[in-house]
mmCIF file of C-alpha atoms in Angstrom:
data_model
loop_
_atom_site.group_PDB
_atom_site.id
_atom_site.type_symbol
_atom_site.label_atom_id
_atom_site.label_comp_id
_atom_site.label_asym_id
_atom_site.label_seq_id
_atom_site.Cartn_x
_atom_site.Cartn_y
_atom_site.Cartn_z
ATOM 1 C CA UNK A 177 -12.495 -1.198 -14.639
ATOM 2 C CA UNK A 178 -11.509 -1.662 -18.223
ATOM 3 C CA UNK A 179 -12.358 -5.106 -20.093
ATOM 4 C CA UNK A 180 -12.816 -6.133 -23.488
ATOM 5 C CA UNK A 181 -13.180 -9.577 -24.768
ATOM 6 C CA UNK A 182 -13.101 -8.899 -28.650
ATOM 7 C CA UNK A 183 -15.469 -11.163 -31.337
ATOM 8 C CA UNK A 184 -12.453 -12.854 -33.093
ATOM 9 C CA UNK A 185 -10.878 -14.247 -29.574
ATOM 10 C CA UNK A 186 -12.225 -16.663 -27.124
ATOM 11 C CA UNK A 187 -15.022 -15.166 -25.149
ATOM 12 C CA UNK A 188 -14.277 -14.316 -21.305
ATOM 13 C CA UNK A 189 -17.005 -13.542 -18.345
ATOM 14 C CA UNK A 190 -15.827 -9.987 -17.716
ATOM 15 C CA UNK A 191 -19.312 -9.075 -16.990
ATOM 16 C CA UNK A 192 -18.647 -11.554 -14.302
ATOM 17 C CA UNK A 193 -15.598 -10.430 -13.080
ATOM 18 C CA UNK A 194 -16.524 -6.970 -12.830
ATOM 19 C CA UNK A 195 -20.145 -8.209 -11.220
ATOM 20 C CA UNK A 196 -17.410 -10.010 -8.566
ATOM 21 C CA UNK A 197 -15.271 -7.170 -7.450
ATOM 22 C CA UNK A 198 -18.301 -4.400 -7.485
ATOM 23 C CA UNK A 199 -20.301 -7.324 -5.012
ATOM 24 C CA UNK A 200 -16.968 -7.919 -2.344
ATOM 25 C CA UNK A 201 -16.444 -3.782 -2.573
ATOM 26 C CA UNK A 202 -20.313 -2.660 -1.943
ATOM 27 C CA UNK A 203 -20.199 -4.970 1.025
ATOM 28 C CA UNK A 204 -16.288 -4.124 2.367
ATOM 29 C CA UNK A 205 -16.219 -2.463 5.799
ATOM 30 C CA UNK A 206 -14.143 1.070 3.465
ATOM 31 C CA UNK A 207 -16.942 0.629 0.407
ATOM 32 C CA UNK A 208 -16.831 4.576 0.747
ATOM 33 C CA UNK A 209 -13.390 4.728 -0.306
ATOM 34 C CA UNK A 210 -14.045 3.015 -3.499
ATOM 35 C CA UNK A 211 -16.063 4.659 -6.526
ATOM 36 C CA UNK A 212 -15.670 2.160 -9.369
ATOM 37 C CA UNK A 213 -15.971 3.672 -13.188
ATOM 38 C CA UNK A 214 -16.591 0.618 -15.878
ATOM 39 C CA UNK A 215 -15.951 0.784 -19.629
ATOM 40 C CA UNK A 216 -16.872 -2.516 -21.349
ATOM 41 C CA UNK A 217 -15.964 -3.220 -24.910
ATOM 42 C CA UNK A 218 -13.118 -0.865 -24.175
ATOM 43 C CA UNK A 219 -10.955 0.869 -27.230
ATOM 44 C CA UNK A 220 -8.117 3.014 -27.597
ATOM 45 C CA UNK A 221 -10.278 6.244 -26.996
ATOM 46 C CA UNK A 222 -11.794 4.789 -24.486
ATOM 47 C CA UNK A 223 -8.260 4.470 -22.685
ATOM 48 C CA UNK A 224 -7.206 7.362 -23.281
ATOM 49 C CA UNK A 225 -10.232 9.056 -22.457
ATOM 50 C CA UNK A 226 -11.000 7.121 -18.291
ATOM 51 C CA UNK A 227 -7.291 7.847 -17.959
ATOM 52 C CA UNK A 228 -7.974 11.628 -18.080
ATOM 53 C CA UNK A 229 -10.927 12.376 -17.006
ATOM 54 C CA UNK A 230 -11.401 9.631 -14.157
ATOM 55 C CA UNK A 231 -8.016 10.224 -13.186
ATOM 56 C CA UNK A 232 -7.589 6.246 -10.955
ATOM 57 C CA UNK A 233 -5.696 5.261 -8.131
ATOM 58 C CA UNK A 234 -5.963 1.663 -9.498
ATOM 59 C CA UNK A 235 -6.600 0.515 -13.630
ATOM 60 C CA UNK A 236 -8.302 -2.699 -13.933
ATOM 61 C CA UNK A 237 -8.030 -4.603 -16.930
ATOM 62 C CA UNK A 238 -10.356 -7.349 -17.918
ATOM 63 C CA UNK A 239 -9.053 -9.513 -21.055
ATOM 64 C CA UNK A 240 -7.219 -11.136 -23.336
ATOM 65 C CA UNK A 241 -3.413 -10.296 -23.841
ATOM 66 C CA UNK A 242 -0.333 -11.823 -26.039
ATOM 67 C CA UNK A 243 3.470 -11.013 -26.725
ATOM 68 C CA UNK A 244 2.728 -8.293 -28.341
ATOM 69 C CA UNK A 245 0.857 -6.180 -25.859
ATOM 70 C CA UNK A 246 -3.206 -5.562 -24.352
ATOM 71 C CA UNK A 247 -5.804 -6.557 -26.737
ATOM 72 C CA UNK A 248 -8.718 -3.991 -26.815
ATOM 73 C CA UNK A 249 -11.759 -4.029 -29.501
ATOM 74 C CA UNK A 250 -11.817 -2.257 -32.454
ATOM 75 C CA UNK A 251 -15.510 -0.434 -33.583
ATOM 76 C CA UNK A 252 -16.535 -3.762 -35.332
ATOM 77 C CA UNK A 253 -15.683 -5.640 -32.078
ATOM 78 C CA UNK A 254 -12.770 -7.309 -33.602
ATOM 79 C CA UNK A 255 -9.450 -7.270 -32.152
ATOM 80 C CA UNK A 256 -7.072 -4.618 -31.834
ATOM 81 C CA UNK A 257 -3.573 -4.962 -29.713
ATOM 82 C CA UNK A 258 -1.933 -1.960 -27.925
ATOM 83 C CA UNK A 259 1.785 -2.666 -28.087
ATOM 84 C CA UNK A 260 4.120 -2.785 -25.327
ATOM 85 C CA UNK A 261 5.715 0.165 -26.370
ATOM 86 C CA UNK A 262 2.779 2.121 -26.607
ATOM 87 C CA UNK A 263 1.491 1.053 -22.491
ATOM 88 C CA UNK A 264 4.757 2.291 -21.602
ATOM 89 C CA UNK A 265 3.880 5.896 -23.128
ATOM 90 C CA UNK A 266 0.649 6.235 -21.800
ATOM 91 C CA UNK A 267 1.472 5.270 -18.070
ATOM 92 C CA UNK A 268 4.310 7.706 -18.640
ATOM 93 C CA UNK A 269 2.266 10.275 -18.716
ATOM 94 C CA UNK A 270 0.421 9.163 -15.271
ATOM 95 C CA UNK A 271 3.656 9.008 -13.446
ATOM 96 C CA UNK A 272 3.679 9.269 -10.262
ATOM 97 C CA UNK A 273 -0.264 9.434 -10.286
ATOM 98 C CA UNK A 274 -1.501 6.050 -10.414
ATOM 99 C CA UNK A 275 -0.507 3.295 -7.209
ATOM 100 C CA UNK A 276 -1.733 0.199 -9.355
ATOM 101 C CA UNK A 277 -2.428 -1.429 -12.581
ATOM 102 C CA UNK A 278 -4.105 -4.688 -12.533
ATOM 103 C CA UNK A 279 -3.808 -6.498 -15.914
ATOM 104 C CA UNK A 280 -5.911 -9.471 -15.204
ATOM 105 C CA UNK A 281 -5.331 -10.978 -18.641
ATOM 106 C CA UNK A 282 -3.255 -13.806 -20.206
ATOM 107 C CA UNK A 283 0.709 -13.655 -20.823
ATOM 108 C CA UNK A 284 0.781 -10.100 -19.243
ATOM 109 C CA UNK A 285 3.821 -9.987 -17.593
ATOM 110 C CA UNK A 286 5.715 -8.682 -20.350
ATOM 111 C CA UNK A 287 3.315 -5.296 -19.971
ATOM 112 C CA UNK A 288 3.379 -5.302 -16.703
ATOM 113 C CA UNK A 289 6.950 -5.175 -16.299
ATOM 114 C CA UNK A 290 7.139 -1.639 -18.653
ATOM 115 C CA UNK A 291 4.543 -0.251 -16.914
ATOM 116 C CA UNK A 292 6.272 -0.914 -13.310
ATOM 117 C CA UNK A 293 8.541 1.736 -14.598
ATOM 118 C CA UNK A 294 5.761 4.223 -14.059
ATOM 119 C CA UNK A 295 3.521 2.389 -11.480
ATOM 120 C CA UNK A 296 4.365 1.318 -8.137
ATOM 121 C CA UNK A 297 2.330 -1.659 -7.908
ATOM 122 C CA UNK A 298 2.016 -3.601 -11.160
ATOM 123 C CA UNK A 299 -0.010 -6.843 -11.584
ATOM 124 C CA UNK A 300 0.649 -9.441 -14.484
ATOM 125 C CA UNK A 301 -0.177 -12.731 -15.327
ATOM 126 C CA UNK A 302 2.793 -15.202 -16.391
ATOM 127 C CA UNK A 303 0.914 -17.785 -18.799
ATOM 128 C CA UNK A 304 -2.406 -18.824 -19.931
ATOM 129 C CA UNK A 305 -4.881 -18.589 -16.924
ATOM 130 C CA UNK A 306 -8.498 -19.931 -17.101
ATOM 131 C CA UNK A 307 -11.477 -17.523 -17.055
ATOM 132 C CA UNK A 308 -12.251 -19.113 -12.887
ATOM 133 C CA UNK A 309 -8.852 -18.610 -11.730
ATOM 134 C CA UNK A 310 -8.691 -15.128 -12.906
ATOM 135 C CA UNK A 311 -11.904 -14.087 -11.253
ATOM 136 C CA UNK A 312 -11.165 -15.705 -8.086
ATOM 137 C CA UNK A 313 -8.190 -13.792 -7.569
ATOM 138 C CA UNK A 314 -9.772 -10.367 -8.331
ATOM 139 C CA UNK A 315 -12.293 -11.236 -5.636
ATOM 140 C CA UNK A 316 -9.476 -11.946 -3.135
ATOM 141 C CA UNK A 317 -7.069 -9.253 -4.157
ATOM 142 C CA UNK A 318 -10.334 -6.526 -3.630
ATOM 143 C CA UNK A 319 -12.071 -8.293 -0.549
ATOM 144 C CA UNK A 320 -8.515 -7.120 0.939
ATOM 145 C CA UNK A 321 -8.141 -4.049 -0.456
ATOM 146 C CA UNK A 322 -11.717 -3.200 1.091
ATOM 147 C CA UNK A 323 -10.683 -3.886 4.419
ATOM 148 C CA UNK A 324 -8.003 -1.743 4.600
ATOM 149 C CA UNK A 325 -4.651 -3.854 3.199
ATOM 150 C CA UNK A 326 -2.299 -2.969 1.719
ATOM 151 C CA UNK A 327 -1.539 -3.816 -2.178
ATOM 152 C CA UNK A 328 0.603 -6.503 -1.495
ATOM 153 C CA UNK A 329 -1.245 -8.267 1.063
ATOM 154 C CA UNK A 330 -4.377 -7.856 -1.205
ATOM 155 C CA UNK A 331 -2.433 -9.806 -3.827
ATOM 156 C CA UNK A 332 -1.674 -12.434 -1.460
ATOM 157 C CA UNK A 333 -5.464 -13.098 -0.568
ATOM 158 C CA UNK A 334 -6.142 -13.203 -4.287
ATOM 159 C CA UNK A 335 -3.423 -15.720 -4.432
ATOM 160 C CA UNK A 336 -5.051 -17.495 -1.441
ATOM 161 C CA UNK A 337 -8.279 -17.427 -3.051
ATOM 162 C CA UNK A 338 -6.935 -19.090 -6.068
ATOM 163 C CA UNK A 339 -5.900 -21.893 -3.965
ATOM 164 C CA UNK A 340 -9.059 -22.063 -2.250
ATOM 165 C CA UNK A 341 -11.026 -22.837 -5.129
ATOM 166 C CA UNK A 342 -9.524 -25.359 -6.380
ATOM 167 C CA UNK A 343 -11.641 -28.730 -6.733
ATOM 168 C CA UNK A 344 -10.093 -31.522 -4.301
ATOM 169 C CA UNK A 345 -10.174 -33.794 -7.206
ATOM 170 C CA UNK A 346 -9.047 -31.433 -9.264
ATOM 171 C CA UNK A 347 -5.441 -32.647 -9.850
ATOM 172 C CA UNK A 348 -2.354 -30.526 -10.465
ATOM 173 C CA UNK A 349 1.052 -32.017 -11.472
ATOM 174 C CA UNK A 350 4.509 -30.803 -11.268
ATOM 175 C CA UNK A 351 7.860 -31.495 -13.091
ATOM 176 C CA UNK A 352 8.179 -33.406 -9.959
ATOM 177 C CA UNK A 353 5.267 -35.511 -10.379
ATOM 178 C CA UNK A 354 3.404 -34.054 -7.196
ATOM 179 C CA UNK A 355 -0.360 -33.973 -7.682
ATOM 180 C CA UNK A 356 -3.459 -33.257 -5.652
ATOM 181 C CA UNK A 357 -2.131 -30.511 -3.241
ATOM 182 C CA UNK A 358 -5.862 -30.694 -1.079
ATOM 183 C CA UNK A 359 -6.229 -34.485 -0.605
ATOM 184 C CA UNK A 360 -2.632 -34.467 0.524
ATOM 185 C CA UNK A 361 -2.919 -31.626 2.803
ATOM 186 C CA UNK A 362 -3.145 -27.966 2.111
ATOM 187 C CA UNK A 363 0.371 -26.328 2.020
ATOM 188 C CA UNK A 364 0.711 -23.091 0.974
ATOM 189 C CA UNK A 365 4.125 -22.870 -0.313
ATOM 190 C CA UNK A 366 3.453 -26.162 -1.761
ATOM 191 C CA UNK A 367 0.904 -25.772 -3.881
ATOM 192 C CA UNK A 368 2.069 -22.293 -4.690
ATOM 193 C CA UNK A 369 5.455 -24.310 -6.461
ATOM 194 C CA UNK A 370 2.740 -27.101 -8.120
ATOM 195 C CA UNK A 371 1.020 -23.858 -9.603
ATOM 196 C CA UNK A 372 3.920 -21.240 -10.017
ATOM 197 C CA UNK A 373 3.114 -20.667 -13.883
ATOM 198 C CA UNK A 374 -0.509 -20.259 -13.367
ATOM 199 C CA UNK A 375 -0.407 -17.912 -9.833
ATOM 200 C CA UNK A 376 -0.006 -13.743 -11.124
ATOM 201 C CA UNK A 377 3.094 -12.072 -10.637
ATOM 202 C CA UNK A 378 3.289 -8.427 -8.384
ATOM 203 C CA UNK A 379 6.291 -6.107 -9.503
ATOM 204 C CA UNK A 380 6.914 -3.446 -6.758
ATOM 205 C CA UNK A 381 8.299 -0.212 -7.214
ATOM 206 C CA UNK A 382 9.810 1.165 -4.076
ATOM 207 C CA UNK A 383 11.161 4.409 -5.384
ATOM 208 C CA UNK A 384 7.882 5.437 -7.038
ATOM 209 C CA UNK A 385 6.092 4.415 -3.640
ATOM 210 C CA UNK A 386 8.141 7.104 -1.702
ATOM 211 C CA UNK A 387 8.129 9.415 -3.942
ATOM 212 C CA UNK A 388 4.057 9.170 -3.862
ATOM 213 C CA UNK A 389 3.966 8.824 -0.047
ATOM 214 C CA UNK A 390 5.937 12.151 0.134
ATOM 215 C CA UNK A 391 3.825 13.705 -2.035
ATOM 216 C CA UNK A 392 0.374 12.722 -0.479
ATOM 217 C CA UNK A 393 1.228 13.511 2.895
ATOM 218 C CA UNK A 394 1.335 16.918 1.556
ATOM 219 C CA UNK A 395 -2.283 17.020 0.395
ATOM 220 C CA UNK A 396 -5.400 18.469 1.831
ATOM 221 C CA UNK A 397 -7.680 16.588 3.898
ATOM 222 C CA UNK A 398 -11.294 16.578 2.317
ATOM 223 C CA UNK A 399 -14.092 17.773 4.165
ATOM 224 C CA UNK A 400 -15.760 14.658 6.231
ATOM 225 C CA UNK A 401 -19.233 14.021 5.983
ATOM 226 C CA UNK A 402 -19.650 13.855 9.781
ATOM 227 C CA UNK A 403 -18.480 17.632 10.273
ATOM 228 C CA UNK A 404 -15.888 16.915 12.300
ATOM 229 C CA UNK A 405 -12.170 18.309 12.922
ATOM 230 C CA UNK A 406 -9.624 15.188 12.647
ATOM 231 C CA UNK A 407 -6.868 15.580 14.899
ATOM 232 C CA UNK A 408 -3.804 13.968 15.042
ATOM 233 C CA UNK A 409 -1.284 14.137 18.561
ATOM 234 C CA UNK A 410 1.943 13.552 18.092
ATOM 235 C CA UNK A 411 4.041 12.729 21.218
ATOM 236 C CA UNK A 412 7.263 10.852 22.502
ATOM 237 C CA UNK A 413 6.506 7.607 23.610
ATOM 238 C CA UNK A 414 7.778 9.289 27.643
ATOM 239 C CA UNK A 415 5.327 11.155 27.838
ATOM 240 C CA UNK A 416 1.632 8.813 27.835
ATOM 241 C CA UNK A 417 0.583 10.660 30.802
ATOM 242 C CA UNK A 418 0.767 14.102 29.529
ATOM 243 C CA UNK A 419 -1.139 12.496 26.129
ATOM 244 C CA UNK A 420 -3.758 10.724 28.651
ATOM 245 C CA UNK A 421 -4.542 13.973 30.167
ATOM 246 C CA UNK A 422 -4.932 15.991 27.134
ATOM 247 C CA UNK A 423 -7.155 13.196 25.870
ATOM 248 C CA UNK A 424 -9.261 13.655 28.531
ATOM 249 C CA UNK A 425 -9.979 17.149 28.605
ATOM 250 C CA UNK A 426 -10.388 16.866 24.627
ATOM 251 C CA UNK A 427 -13.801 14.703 25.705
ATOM 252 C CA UNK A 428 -16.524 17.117 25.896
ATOM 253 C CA UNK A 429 -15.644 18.342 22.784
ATOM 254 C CA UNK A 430 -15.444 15.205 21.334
ATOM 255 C CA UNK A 431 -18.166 13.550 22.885
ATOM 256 C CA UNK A 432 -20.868 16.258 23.792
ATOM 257 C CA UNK A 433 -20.355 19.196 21.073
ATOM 258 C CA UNK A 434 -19.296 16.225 18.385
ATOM 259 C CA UNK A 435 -16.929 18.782 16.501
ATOM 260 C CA UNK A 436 -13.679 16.703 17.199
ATOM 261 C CA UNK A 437 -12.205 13.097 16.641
ATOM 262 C CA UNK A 438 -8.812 12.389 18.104
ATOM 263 C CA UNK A 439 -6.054 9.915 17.016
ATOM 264 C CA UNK A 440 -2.641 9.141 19.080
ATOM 265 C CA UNK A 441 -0.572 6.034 18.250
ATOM 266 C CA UNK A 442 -2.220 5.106 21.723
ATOM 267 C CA UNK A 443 -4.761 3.726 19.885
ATOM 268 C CA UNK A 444 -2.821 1.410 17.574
ATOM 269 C CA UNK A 445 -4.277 -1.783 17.617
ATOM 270 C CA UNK A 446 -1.400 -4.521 18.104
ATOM 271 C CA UNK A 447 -2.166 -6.623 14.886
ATOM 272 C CA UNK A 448 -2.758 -3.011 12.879
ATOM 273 C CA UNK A 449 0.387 -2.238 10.219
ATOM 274 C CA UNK A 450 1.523 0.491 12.009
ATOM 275 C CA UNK A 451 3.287 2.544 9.789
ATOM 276 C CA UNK A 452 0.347 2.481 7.321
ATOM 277 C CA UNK A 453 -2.046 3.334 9.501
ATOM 278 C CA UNK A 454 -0.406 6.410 11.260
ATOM 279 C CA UNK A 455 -0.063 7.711 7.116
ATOM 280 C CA UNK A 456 -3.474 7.203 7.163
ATOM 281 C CA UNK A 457 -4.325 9.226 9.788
ATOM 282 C CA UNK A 458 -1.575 12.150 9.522
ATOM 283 C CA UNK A 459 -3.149 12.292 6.068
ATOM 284 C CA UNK A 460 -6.778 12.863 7.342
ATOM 285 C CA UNK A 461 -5.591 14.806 9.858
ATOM 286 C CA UNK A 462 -6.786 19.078 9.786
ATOM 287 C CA UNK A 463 -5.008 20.033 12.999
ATOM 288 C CA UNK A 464 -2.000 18.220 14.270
ATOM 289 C CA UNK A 465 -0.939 19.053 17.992
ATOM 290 C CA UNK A 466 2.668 18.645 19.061
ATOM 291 C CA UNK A 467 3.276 17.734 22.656
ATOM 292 C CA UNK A 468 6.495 19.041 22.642
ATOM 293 C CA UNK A 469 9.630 18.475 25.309
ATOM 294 C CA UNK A 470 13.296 17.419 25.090
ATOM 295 C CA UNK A 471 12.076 13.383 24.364
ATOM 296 C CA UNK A 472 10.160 14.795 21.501
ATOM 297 C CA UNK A 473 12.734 16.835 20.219
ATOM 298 C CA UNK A 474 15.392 13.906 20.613
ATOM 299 C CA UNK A 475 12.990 11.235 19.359
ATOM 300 C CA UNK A 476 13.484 10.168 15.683
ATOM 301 C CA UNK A 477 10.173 9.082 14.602
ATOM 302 C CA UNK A 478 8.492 12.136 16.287
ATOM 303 C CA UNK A 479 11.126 14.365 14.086
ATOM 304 C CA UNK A 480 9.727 12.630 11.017
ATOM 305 C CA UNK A 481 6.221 13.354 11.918
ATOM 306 C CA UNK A 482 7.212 17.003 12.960
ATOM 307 C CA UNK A 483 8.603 17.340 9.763
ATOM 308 C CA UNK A 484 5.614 16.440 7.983
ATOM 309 C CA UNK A 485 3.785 18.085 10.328
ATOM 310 C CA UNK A 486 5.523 21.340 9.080
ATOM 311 C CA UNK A 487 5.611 20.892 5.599
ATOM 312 C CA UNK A 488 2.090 20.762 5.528
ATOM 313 C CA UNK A 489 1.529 23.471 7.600
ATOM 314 C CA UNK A 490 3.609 25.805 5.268
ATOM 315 C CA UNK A 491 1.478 24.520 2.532
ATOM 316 C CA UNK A 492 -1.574 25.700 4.690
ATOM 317 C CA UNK A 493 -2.963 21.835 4.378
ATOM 318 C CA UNK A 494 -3.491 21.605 7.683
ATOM 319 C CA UNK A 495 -3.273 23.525 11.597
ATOM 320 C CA UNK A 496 -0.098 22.862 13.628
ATOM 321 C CA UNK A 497 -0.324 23.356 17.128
ATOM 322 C CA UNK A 498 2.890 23.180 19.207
ATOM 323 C CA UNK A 499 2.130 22.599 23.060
ATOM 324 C CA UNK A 500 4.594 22.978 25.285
ATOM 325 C CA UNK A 501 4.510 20.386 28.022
ATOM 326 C CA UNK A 502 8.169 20.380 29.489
ATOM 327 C CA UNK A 503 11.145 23.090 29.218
ATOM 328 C CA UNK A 504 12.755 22.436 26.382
ATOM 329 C CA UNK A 505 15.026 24.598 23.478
ATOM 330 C CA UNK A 506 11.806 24.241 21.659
ATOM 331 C CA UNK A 507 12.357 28.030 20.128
ATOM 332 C CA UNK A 508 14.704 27.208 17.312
ATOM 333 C CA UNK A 509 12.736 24.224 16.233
ATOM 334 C CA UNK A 510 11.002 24.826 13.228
ATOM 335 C CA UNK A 511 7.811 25.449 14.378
ATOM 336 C CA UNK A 512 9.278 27.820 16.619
ATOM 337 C CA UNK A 513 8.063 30.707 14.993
ATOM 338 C CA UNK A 514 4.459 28.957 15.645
ATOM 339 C CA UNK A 515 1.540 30.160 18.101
ATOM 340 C CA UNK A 516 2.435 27.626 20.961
ATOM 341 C CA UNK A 517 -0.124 26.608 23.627
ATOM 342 C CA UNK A 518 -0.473 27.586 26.606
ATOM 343 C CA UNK A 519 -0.693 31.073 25.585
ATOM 344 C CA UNK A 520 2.211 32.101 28.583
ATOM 345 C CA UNK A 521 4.544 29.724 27.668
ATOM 346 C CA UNK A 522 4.656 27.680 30.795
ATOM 347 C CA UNK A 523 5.264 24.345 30.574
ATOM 348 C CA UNK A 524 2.046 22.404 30.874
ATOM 349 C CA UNK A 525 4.159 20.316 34.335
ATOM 350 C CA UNK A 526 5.323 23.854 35.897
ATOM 351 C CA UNK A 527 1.429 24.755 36.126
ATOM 352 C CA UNK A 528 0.306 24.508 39.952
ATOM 353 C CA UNK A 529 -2.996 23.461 38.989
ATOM 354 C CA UNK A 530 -2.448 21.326 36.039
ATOM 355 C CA UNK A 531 -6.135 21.323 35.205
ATOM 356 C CA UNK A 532 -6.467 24.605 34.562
ATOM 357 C CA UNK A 533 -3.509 24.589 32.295
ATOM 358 C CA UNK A 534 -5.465 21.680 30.402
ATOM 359 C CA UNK A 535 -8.496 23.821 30.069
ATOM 360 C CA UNK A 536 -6.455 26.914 28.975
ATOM 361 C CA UNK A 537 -5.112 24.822 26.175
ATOM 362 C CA UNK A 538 -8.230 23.205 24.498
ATOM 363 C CA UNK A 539 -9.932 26.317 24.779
ATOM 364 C CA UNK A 540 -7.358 27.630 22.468
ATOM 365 C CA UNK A 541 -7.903 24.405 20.157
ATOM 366 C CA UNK A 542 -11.654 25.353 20.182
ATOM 367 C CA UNK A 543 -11.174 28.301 18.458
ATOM 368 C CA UNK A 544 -9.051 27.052 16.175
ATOM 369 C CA UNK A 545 -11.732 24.097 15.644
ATOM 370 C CA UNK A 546 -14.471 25.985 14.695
ATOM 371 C CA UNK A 547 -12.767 29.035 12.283
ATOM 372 C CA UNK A 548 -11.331 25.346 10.643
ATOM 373 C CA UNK A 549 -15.550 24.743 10.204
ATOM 374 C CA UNK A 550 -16.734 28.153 9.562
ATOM 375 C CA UNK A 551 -14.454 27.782 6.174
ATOM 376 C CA UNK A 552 -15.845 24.388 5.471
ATOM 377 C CA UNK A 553 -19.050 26.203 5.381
ATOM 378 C CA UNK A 554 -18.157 28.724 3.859
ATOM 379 C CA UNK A 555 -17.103 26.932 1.150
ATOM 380 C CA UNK A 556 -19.949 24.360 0.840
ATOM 381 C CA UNK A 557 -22.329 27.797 0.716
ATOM 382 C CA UNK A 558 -20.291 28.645 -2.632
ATOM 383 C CA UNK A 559 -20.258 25.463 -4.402
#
């Protein structure tokens, strides 16, 4: 969070603002996800400076801004402005790093549109907008952030939250002569036209987000606080009762020992976005476990996560487990080189008591579960 509200310009409640999004984060249901780094009365140092050593997912900005570019404070507290030109060099250099730059200031759009070169999600600010308005929507855009949306359905609810607040009485005209959007009935799209100059602008860059999505699927998990092994199961939609059964002999390790927790696209909520949340989850995943036959071989979305799955695996990121439930060509797949499970290489359905098989398998798991914890502690032991 970077604001500055320099003695030669009108005065803004940035304390405020920054009070307001720190309040709706503490109490969001992912507050651990967030650690929020303020610089008040910020300067060009200062930018430079949070940039590199705080290295954020998301830059805040808090002030005024013109034409020209962001206005920061000099060491007298006067105004200084950072040209256009000069925003476009320094989120150069983050490239690739940073998913979003909020500029909650004034006539920002012009900045915000050179820094979407370099940003996938860029916020801006068309024309004038009142000290309130600007507030409200940072409250709205981070309540939804901090329950798990995604950027552009965060910068709806700030939009929403906009129109919230406004006074019934408060009356706002068109060109078209159209005033008083509440006492008339709340419209969305309606009162989004009435206030189209004064509602923020999102510029989306959908190159830059795939280029970032590829890149942290490929990342480490960190070590959870809870201890346990994340494990993601990835299976063709055919084969639920094969991923049922597995699930259940997973319990005891998962329930009784506590080293485990296990995710399947089973567990998809229907009003979840689906294709965010299984990122989520390959990314926190430390061992993924194939449940391979032909479906899964033939299956396009299980090749993409196989893929991944792979990648990751080469990278030694995470543990990839191929289990081999059905006959299949499964050898020249490229995890065929792999440790499979069960250690024989029957099929999982061509075991005569398929319990057994079950237990063969999650034994092997086990002992890739806890050398996976031995290293966390190892490691914790060193730092």
């Amino acid at each position: 969070f970077l604001a500055a509200s320099p003695l030669d310009a009108d005065r803004l409640r940035v304390g405020t603002e920054h009070q307001a999004i720190e309040d709706v984060l503490w109490s969001a249901t992912n507050r651990e996800l967030f650690n929020m780094n303020q610089r008040m009365a910020a300067n060009t140092d200062t930018l430079q400076r949070v940039m590199m050593q705080s290295k954020p997912q998301i830059v805040h900005f808090a002030g005024h801004s013109n034409k020209q570019g962001l206005c920061l404070e000099k060491g007298d507290g006067t105004m200084q402005v950072v040209s256009t030109k000069a925003l476009d060099s320094l989120f150069e250099q983050y490239k690739e790093k940073i998913w979003c730059v909020f500029l909650n200031s004034c006539h920002s759009k012009a900045q915000a549109e050179v820094i979407s070169k370099h940003v996938p999600y860029v916020i801006g600010m068309k024309e004038e907008v009142a000290d309130n308005v600007a507030i409200n929507f940072a409250r709205g855009f981070y309540t939804a952030l901090g329950e798990n949306k995604s950027f552009s359905e965060a910068f709806e609810s700030g939009i929403t939250q906009i129109l919230l607040d406004i006074e019934p009485n408060n009356e706002s005209k068109s060109q078209e002569g159209e005033t008083d959007i509440k006492n008339r009935g709340f419209d969305m799209e309606r009162a989004k036209r009435i206030l189209s100059d004064k509602i923020p602008t999102l510029l989306i860059n959908e190159e830059l987000i795939e280029i970032i999505e590829k890149r942290e699927s490929l990342l480490p998990p960190p070590i959870p606080k809870d201890g346990k092994v994340r494990i993601f199961i990835s299976y063709a939609d055919t084969e639920q009762e094969l991923l049922q059964q597995i699930q259940m002999h997973l319990t005891p390790m998962r329930l009784f020992t506590k080293k485990i927790d296990v995710w399947s696209e089973f567990a998809l909520k229907a009003s979840a976005n689906r294709k965010m949340e299984i990122t989520k989850q390959m990314n926190d995943a430390h061992i993924f476990l194939l449940l391979v036959s032909p479906n899964y071989l033939f299956a396009e979305y299980t090749l993409d996560q196989m893929e991944i799955a792979v990648e990751r695996h080469k990278q030694n990121k995470i543990r990839l487990i191929p289990i081999i439930v059905r006959n299949s060509n499964w050898q020249v797949a490229p995890f065929g080189g792999l440790q499979q499970l069960p250690f024989n290489n029957t099929p999982i359905v061509q075991w005569s008591d398929r319990d057994q098989a079950w237990t063969t398998v999650v034994k092997g798991i086990e002992e890739v579960v806890d050398d996976i914890r031995k290293g966390w502690e190892s490691s914790r032991s060193v730092s």
